[in-house]
Coordinates of C-alpha atoms and ligand atoms in Angstrom, one line a residue:
X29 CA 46.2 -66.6 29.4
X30 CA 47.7 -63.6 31.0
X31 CA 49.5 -61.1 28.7
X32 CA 53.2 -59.9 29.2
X33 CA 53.5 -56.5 27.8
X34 CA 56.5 -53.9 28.3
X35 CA 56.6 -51.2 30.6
X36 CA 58.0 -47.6 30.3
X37 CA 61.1 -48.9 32.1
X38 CA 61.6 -51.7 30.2
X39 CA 60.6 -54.3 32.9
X40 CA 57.5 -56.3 31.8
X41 CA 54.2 -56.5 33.5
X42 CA 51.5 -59.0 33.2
X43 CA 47.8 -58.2 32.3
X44 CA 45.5 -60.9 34.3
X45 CA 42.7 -62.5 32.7
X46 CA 40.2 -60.7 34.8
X47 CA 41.7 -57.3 33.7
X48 CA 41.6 -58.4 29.7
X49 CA 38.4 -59.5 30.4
X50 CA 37.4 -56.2 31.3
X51 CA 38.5 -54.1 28.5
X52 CA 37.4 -56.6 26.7
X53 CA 33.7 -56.2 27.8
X54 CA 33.7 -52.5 25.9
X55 CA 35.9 -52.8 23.9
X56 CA 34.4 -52.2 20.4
X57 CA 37.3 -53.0 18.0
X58 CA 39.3 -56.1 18.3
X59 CA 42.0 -56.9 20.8
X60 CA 44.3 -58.9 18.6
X61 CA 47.5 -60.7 20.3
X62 CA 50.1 -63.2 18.9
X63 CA 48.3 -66.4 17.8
X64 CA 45.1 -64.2 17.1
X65 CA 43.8 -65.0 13.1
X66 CA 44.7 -61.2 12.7
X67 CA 47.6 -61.0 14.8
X68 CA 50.5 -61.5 11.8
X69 CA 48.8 -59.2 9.2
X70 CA 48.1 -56.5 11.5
X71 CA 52.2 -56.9 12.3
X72 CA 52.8 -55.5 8.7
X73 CA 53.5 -52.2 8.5
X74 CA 55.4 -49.8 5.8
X75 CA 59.2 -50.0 5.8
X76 CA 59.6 -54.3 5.8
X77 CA 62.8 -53.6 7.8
X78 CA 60.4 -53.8 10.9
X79 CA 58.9 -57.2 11.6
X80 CA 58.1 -56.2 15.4
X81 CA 55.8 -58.0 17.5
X82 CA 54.0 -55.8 19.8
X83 CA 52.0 -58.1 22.8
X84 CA 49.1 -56.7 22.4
X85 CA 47.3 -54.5 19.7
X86 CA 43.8 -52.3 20.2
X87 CA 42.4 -52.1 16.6
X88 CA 40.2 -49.0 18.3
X89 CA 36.6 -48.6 17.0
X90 CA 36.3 -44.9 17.8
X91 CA 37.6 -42.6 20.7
X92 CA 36.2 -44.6 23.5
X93 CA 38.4 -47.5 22.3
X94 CA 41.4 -45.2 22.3
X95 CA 40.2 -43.3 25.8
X96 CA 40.2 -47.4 27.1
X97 CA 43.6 -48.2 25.6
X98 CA 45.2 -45.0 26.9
X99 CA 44.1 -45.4 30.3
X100 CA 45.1 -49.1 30.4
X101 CA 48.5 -48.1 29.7
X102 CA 48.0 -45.7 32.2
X103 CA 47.3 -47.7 35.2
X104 CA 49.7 -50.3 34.1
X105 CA 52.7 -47.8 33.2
X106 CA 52.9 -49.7 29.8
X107 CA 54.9 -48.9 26.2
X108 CA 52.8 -47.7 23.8
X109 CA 52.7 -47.3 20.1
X110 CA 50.2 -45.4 18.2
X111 CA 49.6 -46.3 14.4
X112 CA 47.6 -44.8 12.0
X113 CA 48.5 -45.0 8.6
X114 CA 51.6 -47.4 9.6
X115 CA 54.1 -45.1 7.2
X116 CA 56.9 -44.2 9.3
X117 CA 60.1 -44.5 8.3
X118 CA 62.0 -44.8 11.5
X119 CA 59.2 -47.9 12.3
X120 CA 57.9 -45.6 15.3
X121 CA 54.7 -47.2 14.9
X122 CA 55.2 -51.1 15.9
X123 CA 57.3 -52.2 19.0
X124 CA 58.1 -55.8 20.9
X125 CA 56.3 -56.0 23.3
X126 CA 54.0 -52.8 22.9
X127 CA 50.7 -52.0 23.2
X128 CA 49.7 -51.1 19.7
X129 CA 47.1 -49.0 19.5
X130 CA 46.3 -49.2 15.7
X131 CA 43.8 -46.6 14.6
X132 CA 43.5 -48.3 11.4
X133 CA 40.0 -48.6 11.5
X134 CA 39.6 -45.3 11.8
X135 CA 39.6 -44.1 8.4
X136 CA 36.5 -41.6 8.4
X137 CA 36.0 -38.4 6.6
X138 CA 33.4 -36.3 6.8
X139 CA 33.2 -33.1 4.3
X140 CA 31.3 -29.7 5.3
X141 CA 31.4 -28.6 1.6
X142 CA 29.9 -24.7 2.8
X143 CA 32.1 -23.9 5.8
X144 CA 35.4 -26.0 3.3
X145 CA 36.0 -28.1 6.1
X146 CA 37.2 -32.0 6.4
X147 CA 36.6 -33.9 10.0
X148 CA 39.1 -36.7 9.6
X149 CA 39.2 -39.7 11.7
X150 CA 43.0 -40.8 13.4
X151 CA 43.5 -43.7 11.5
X152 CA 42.4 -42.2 7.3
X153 CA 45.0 -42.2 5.0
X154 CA 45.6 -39.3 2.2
X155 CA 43.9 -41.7 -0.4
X156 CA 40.1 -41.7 2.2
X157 CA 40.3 -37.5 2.5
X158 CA 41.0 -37.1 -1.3
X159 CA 37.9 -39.5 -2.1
X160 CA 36.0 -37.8 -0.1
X161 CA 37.0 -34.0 -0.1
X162 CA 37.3 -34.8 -4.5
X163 CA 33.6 -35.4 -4.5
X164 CA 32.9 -31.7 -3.5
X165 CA 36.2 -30.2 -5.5
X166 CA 38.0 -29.7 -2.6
X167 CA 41.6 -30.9 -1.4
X168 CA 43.3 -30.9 1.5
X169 CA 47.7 -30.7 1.7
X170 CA 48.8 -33.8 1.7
X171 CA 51.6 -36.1 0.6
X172 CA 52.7 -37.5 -2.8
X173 CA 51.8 -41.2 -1.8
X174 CA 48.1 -41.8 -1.0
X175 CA 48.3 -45.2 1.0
X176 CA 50.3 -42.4 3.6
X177 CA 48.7 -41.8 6.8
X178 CA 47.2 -38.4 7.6
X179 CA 47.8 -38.6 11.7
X180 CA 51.7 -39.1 11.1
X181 CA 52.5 -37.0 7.9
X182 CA 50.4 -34.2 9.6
X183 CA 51.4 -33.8 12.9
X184 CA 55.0 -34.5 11.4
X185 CA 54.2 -31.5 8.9
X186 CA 53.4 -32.6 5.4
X187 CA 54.9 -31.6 2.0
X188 CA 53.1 -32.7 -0.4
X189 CA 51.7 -31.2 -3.9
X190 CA 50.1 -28.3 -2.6
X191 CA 52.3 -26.6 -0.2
X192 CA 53.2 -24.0 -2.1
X193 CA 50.1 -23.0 -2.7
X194 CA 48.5 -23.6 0.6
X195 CA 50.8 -24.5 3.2
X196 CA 51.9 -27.8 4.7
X197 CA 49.3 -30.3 6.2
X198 CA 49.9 -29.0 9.5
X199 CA 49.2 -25.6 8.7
X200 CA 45.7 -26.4 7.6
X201 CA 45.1 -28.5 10.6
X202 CA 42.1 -26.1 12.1
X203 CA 41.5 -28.1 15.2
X204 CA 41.9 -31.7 16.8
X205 CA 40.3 -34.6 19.1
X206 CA 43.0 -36.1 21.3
X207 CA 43.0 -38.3 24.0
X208 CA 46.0 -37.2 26.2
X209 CA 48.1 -39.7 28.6
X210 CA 46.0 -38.7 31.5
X211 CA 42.9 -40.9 29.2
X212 CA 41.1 -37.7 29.4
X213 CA 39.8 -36.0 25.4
X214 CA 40.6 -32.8 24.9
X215 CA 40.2 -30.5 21.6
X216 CA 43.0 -28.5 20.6
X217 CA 41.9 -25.3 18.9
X218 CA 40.4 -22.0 20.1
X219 CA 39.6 -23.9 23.9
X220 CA 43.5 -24.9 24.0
X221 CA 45.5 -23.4 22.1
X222 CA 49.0 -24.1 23.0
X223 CA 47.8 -28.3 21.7
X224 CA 47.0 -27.1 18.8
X225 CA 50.1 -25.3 18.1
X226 CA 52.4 -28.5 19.5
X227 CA 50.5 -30.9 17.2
X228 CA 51.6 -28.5 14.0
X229 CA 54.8 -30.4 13.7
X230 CA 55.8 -32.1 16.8
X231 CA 52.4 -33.7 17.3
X232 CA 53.2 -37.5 18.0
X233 CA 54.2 -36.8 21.2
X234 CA 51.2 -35.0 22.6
X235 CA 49.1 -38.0 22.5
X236 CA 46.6 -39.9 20.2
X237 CA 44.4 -38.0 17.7
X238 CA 41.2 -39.2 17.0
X239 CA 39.9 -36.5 14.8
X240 CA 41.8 -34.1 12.7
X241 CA 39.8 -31.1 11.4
X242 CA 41.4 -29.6 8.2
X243 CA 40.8 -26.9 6.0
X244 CA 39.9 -27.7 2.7
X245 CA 40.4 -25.5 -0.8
X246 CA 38.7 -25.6 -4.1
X247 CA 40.6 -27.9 -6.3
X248 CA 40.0 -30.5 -9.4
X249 CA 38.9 -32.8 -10.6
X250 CA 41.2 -32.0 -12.8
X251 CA 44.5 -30.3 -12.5
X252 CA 47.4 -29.2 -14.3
X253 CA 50.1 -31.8 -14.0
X254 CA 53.5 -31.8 -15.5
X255 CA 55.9 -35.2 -15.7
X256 CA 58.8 -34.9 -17.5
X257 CA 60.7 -37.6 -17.3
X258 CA 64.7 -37.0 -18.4
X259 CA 67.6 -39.4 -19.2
X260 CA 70.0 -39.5 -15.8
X261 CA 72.7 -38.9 -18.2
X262 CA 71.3 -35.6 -18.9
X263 CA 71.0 -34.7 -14.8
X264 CA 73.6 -31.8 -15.1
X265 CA 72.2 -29.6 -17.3
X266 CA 68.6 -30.4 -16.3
X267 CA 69.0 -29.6 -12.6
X268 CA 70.6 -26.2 -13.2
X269 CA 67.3 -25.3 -15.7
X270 CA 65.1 -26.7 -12.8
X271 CA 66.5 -25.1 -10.7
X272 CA 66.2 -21.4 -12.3
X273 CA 62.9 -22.1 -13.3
X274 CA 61.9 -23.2 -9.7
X275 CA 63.4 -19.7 -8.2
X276 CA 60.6 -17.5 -9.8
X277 CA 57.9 -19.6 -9.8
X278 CA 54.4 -18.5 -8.3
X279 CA 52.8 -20.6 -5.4
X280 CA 50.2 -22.3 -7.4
X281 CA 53.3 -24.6 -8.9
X282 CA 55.1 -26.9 -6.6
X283 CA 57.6 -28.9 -8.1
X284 CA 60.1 -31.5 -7.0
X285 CA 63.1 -33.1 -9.1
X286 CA 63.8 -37.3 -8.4
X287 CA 66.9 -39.4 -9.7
X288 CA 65.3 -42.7 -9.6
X289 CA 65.5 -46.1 -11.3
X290 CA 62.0 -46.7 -13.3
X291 CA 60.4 -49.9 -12.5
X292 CA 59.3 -52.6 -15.1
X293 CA 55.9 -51.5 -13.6
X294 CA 52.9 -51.8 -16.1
X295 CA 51.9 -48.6 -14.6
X296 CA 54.9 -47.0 -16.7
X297 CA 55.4 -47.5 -21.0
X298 CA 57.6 -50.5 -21.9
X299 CA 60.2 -48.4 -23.4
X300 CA 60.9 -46.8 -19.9
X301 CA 61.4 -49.6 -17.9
X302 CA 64.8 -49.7 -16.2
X303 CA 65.6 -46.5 -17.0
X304 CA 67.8 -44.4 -15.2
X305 CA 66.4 -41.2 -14.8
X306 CA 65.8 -37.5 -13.4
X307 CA 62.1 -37.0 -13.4
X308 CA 60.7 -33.0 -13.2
X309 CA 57.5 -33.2 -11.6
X310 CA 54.7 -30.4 -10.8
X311 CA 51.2 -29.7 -10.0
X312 CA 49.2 -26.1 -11.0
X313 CA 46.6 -25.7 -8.2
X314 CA 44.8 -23.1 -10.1
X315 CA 43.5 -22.9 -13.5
X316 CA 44.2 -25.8 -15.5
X317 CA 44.6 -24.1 -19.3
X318 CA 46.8 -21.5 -17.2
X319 CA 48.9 -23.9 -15.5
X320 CA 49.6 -26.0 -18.6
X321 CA 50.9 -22.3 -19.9
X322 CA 53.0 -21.9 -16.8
X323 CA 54.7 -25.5 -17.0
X324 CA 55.8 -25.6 -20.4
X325 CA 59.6 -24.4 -19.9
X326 CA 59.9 -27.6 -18.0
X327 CA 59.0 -29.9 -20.3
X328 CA 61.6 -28.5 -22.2
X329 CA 65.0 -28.4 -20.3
X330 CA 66.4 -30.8 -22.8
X331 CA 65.2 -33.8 -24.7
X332 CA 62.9 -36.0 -22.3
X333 CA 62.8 -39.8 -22.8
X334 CA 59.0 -39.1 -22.3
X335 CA 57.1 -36.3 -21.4
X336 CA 53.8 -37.7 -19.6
X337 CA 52.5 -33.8 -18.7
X338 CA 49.2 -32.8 -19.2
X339 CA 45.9 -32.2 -17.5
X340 CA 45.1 -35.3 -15.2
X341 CA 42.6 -36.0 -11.9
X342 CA 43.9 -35.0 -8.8
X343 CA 43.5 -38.2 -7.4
X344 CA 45.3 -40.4 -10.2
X345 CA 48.0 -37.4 -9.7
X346 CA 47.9 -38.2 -5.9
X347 CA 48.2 -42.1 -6.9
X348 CA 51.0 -42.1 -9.1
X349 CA 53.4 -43.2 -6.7
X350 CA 51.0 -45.4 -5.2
X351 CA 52.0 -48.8 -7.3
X352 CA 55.9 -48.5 -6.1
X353 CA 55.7 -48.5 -2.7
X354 CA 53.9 -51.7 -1.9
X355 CA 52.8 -52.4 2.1
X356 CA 56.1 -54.4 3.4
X357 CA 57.8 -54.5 0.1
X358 CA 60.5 -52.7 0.8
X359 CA 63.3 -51.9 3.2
X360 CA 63.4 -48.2 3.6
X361 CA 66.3 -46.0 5.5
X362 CA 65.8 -42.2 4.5
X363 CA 67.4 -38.9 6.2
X364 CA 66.8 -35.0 4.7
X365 CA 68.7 -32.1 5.0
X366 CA 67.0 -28.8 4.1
X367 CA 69.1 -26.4 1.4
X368 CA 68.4 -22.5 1.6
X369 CA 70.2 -22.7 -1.7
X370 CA 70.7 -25.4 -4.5
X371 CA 74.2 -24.0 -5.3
X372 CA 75.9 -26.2 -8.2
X373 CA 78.4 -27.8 -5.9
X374 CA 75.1 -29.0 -4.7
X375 CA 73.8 -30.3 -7.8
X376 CA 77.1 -31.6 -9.0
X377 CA 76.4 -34.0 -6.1
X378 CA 73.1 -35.2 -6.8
X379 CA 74.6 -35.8 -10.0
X380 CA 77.3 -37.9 -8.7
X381 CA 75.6 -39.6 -5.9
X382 CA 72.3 -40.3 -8.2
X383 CA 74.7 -42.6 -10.0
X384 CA 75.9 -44.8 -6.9
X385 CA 72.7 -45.2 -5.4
X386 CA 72.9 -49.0 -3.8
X387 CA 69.4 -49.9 -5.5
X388 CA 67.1 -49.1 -8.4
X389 CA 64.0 -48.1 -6.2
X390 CA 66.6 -46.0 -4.2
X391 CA 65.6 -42.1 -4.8
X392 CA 67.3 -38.9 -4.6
X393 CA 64.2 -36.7 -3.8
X394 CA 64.2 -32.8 -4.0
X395 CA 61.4 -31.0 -3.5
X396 CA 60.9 -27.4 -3.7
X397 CA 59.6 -25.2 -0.7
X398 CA 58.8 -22.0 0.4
X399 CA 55.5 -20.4 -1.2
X400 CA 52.5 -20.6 1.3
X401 CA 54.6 -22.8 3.4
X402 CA 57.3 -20.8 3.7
X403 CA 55.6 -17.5 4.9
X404 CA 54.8 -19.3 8.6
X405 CA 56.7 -17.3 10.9
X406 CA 58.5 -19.8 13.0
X407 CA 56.8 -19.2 16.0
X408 CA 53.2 -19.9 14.9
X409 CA 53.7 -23.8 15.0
X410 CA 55.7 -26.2 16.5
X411 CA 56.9 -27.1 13.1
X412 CA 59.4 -24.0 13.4
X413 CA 62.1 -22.4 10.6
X414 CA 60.4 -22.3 7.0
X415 CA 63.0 -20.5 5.7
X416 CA 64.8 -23.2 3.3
X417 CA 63.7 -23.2 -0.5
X418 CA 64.3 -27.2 -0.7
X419 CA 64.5 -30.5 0.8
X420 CA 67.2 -32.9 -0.7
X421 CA 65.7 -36.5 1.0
X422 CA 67.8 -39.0 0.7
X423 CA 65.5 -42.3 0.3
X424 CA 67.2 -45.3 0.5
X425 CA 64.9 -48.0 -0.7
X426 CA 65.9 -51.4 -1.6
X427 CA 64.4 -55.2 -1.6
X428 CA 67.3 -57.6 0.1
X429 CA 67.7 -57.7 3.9
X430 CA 71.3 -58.6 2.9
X431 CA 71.3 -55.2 1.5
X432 CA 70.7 -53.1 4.5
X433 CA 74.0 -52.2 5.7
X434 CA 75.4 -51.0 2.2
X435 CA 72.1 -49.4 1.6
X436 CA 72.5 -47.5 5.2
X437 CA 75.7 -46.5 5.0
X438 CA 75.3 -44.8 1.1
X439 CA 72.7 -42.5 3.1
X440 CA 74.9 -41.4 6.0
X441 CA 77.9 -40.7 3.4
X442 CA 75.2 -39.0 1.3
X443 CA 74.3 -37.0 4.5
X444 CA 77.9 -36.1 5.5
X445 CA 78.9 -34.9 2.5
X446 CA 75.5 -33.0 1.6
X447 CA 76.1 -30.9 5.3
X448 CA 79.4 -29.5 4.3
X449 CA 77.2 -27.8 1.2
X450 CA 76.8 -24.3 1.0
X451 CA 73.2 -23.2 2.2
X452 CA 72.3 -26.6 4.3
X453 CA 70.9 -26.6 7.3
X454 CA 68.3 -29.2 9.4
X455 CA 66.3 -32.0 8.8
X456 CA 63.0 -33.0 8.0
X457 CA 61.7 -35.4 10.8
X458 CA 58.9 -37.1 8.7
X459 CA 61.8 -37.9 6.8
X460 CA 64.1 -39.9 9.1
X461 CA 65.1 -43.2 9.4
X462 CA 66.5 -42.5 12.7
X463 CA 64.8 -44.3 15.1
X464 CA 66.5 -42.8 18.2
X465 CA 66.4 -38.9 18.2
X466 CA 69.8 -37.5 19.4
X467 CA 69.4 -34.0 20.6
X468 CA 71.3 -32.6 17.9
X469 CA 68.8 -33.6 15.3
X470 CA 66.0 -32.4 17.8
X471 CA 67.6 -29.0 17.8
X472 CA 68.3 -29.1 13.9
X473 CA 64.5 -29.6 13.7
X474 CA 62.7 -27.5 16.1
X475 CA 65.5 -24.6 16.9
X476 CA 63.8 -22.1 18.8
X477 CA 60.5 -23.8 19.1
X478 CA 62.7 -26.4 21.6
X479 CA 62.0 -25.3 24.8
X480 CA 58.5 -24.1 24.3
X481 CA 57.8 -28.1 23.0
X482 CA 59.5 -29.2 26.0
X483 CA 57.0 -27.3 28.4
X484 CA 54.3 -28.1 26.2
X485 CA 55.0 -32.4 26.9
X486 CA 55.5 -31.5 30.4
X487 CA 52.2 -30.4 30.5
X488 CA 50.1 -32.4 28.7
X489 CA 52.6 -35.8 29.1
X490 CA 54.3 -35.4 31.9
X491 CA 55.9 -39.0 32.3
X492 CA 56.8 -39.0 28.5
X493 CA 54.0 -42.3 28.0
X494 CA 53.9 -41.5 24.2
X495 CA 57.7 -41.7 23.6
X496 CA 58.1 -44.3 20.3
X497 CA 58.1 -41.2 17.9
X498 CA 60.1 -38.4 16.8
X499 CA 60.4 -37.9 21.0
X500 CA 60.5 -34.5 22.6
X501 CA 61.7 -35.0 26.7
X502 CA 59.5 -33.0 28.5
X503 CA 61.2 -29.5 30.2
X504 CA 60.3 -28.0 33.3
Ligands
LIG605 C1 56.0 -44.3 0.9 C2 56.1 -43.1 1.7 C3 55.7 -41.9 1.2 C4 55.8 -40.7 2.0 N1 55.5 -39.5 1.4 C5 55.5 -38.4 2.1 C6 55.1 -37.1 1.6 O1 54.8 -37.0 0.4 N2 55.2 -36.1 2.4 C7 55.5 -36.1 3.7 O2 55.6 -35.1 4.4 N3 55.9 -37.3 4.3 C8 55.8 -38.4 3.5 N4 56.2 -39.6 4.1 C9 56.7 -39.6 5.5 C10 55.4 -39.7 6.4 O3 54.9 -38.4 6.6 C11 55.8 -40.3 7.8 O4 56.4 -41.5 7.6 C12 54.6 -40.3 8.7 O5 55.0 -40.6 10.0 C13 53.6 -41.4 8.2 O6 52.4 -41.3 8.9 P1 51.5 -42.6 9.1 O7 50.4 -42.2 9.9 O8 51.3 -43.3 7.9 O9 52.6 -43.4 10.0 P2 52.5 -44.3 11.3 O10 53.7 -45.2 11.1 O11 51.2 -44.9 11.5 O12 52.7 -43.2 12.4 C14 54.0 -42.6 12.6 C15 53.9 -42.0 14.0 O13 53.1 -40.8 13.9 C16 52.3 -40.7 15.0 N5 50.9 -40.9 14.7 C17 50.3 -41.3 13.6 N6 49.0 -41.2 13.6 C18 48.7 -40.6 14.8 C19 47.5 -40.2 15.5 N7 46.3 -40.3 14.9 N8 47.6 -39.6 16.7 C20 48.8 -39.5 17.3 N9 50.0 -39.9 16.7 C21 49.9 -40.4 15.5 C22 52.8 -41.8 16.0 O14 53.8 -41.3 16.8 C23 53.3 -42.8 15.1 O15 54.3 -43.6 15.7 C24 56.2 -40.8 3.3 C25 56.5 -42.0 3.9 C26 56.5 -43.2 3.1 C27 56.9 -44.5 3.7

């Protein structure tokens, strides 16, 4: 049966028999289309406000799959999606009428324990590099959630628990593997440079990594973890101490604040369920004695319902989160805004807003910046401006398709008001339920970096073939 799939300029184009056939005949992984035994689970991804249906997906095997898959969309002008750990929040990574290509069975990781380094495959997830990099005592930045994909989260960035101490994912990327839209592999590093610096924040757009080469830092098994967990009714007063504390602290500590609903989860204590709450979270990435020194004040900024602190493994640290966000189980529409400042008109508005948020599982998520991640000049990767001290990210999350619209519309009234605040300016694209960029956004993102990004597509993506991401028009 011949395939329809969509084209860049949203005509369709049918794939004969004879052609399938033929891709077939190397293909390693499985082509999977609709009626396919895999075809409806590998349609799940993330955020369950996206029940897409691309025409055909490439589970690719390795980076001859992807070099096939590329060059098929190639030489048939085709819409592409690239997935790898199927996290994004804007649902960039599924798409009627698409070909997928799913990396998901790429999930390799490879540890050099001498030279600190971690070869990681396109498609691994933060959970595969932490099992592997934990069994030498070594970690690589990541994010907070471990079922997150490393290709997304890194080439979007990547704040995490060790930011502050050393740098965003991004920044530790050393090198990559890539297959560009011409279907050729190139490596961005020493031998090209100027791909290495574009997939340090803007990376999506550049085409599909096959292998991310990170470095990795001493760390664990066991670090200093602190989780105090606060009544919301207390927010007030515990934000303003949070924040002081935060403003001197050194980079081993990254911290974040989160006005969230507890779950009845049996991952929490009973007596917590339902709770309404402002949680104070941090991770020590040094000595673990030391860094149960250095986060005492904040398990003391007023009386916590429970106070679940205390030396823990770095991976059941990087898991925490892991139990309430389930694959497809919720409806997820987030946008971020970074402060300079946490002035208490801004807090006062946390405050207020943590109180009206449309859902439990909705979050009011503040992490604090700056530290190693904040000393990258601007230039020296696409990510650009490090110059904010937080992220307020405004995470709607909720259960109820019937929910979507109130849910939505909290976070844009959320946003509005948050950008009149004293000290904010742009967004976090990782972060963004947008699923159509307006420039405005990708100004408020890359500033200066812009045009340079532009030049960059031109060159290595000339007809814009890798488009259903956070997408930079190519310049020049
Ligand atoms: C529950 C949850 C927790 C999160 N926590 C954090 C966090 O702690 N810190 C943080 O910074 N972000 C976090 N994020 C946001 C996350 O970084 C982005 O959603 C990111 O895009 C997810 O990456 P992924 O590979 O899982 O996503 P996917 O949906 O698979 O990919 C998103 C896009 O990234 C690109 N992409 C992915 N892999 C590749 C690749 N190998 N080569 C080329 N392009 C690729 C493609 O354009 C793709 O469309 C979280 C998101 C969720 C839903």
């Amino acid at each position: 049966m011949p395939v329809l799939l969509r084209t860049l300029t949203s005509g369709e184009t049918s794939l004969e028999d004879g052609e399938l056939d033929a891709l077939r005949a190397g293909f390693r992984g499985p082509l999977i289309g609709p009626g396919d035994d895999l075809y409806e689970q590998a349609c799940v991804v993330q955020n369950g406000m996206f029940h897409r249906r691309p025409a055909l997906i490439a589970r690719c095997s390795g980076t001859a799959d992807v070099v096939d898959a590329v060059r098929l969309a190639r030489d048939h002008d085709l819409l592409i999606a690239v997935r790898g750990g199927g996290h994004s929040v804007a649902g960039h990574s599924i798409h009627d009428g698409a070909l997928l290509i799913d990396l998901s069975a790429m999930r390799g990781v490879d540890v050099d324990p001498q030279r600190r380094v971690a070869r990681v495959q396109g498609g691994a997830t933060w959970g595969d590099v932490d099992r592997e990099t934990q069994l030498f005592g070594l970690a690589v930045p990541g994010g907070i959630v471990s079922s997150t994909g490393v290709g997304g989260l890194t080439l979007g960035g990547g704040i995490g628990w060790l930011h502050r101490a050393h740098g965003l994912a991004c920044d530790n990327l050393r090198s990559a593997e890539v297959v560009t839209a011409d279907g050729k592999v190139r490596r961005a590093g020493p031998e090209d440079p100027e791909l290495l610096w574009a997939l340090r924040g803007a990376g999506g757009n550049f085409g599909v990594v096959t292998a991310f080469e990170f470095d990795a830092h001493p760390l664990g098994p066991t670090v200093a973890n602190g989780t105090a967990i606060y009544p919301a009714a207390d927010a007030g007063q515990v934000l303003r101490a949070w924040r002081d504390w935060a403003s001197g602290l050194p980079d081993e500590i990254t911290t974040r604040a989160v006005l969230w609903t507890l779950p009845a989860s049996p991952a929490l204590p009973a007596e917590l369920h339902d709770q309404d709450v402002l949680i104070i979270g941090a991770v020590h990435a040094g000595h673990v004695e030391d860094g149960m020194t250095a986060l005492e004040p904040m398990r003391r900024f007023g009386t916590p319902l429970a106070d679940l602190s205390g030396p823990a493994p770095y991976t059941a640290v990087q898991q925490a989160f892991d139990p309430f966000f389930p694959k497809g189980g919720l409806l997820s529409y987030w946008k971020s805004l970074y402060f300079r400042e946490l002035d208490d008109a801004v807090l006062d508005l946390l405050v207020r807003r943590g109180r009206e948020r449309p859902h439990p599982v909705t979050m009011l998520h503040v992490p604090l910046l700056g530290g190693a991640a904040g000393r990258v000049p601007a230039a020296d990767t696409a990510f650009g401006d490090r110059n904010a001290d937080y992220l307020l990210s405004v995470d709607a999350n909720w259960t109820d398709a019937d929910d979507t619209a109130r849910a939505v519309r909290w976070v844009r009234d959320v946003l509005a008001e948050a950008e009149s605040m004293p000290g904010a300016a742009g967004t976090y694209l990782n972060f963004s339920g947008e699923a159509v960029l307006d420039p405005g956004a990708r100004a408020s993102a890359y500033g200066d970096n812009l045009e340079r990004l532009g030049r960059a597509k031109a060159r290595y993506d000339p007809h814009n073939r890798f488009r259903l991401n956070n997408n930079i028009p190519p310049q020049g």
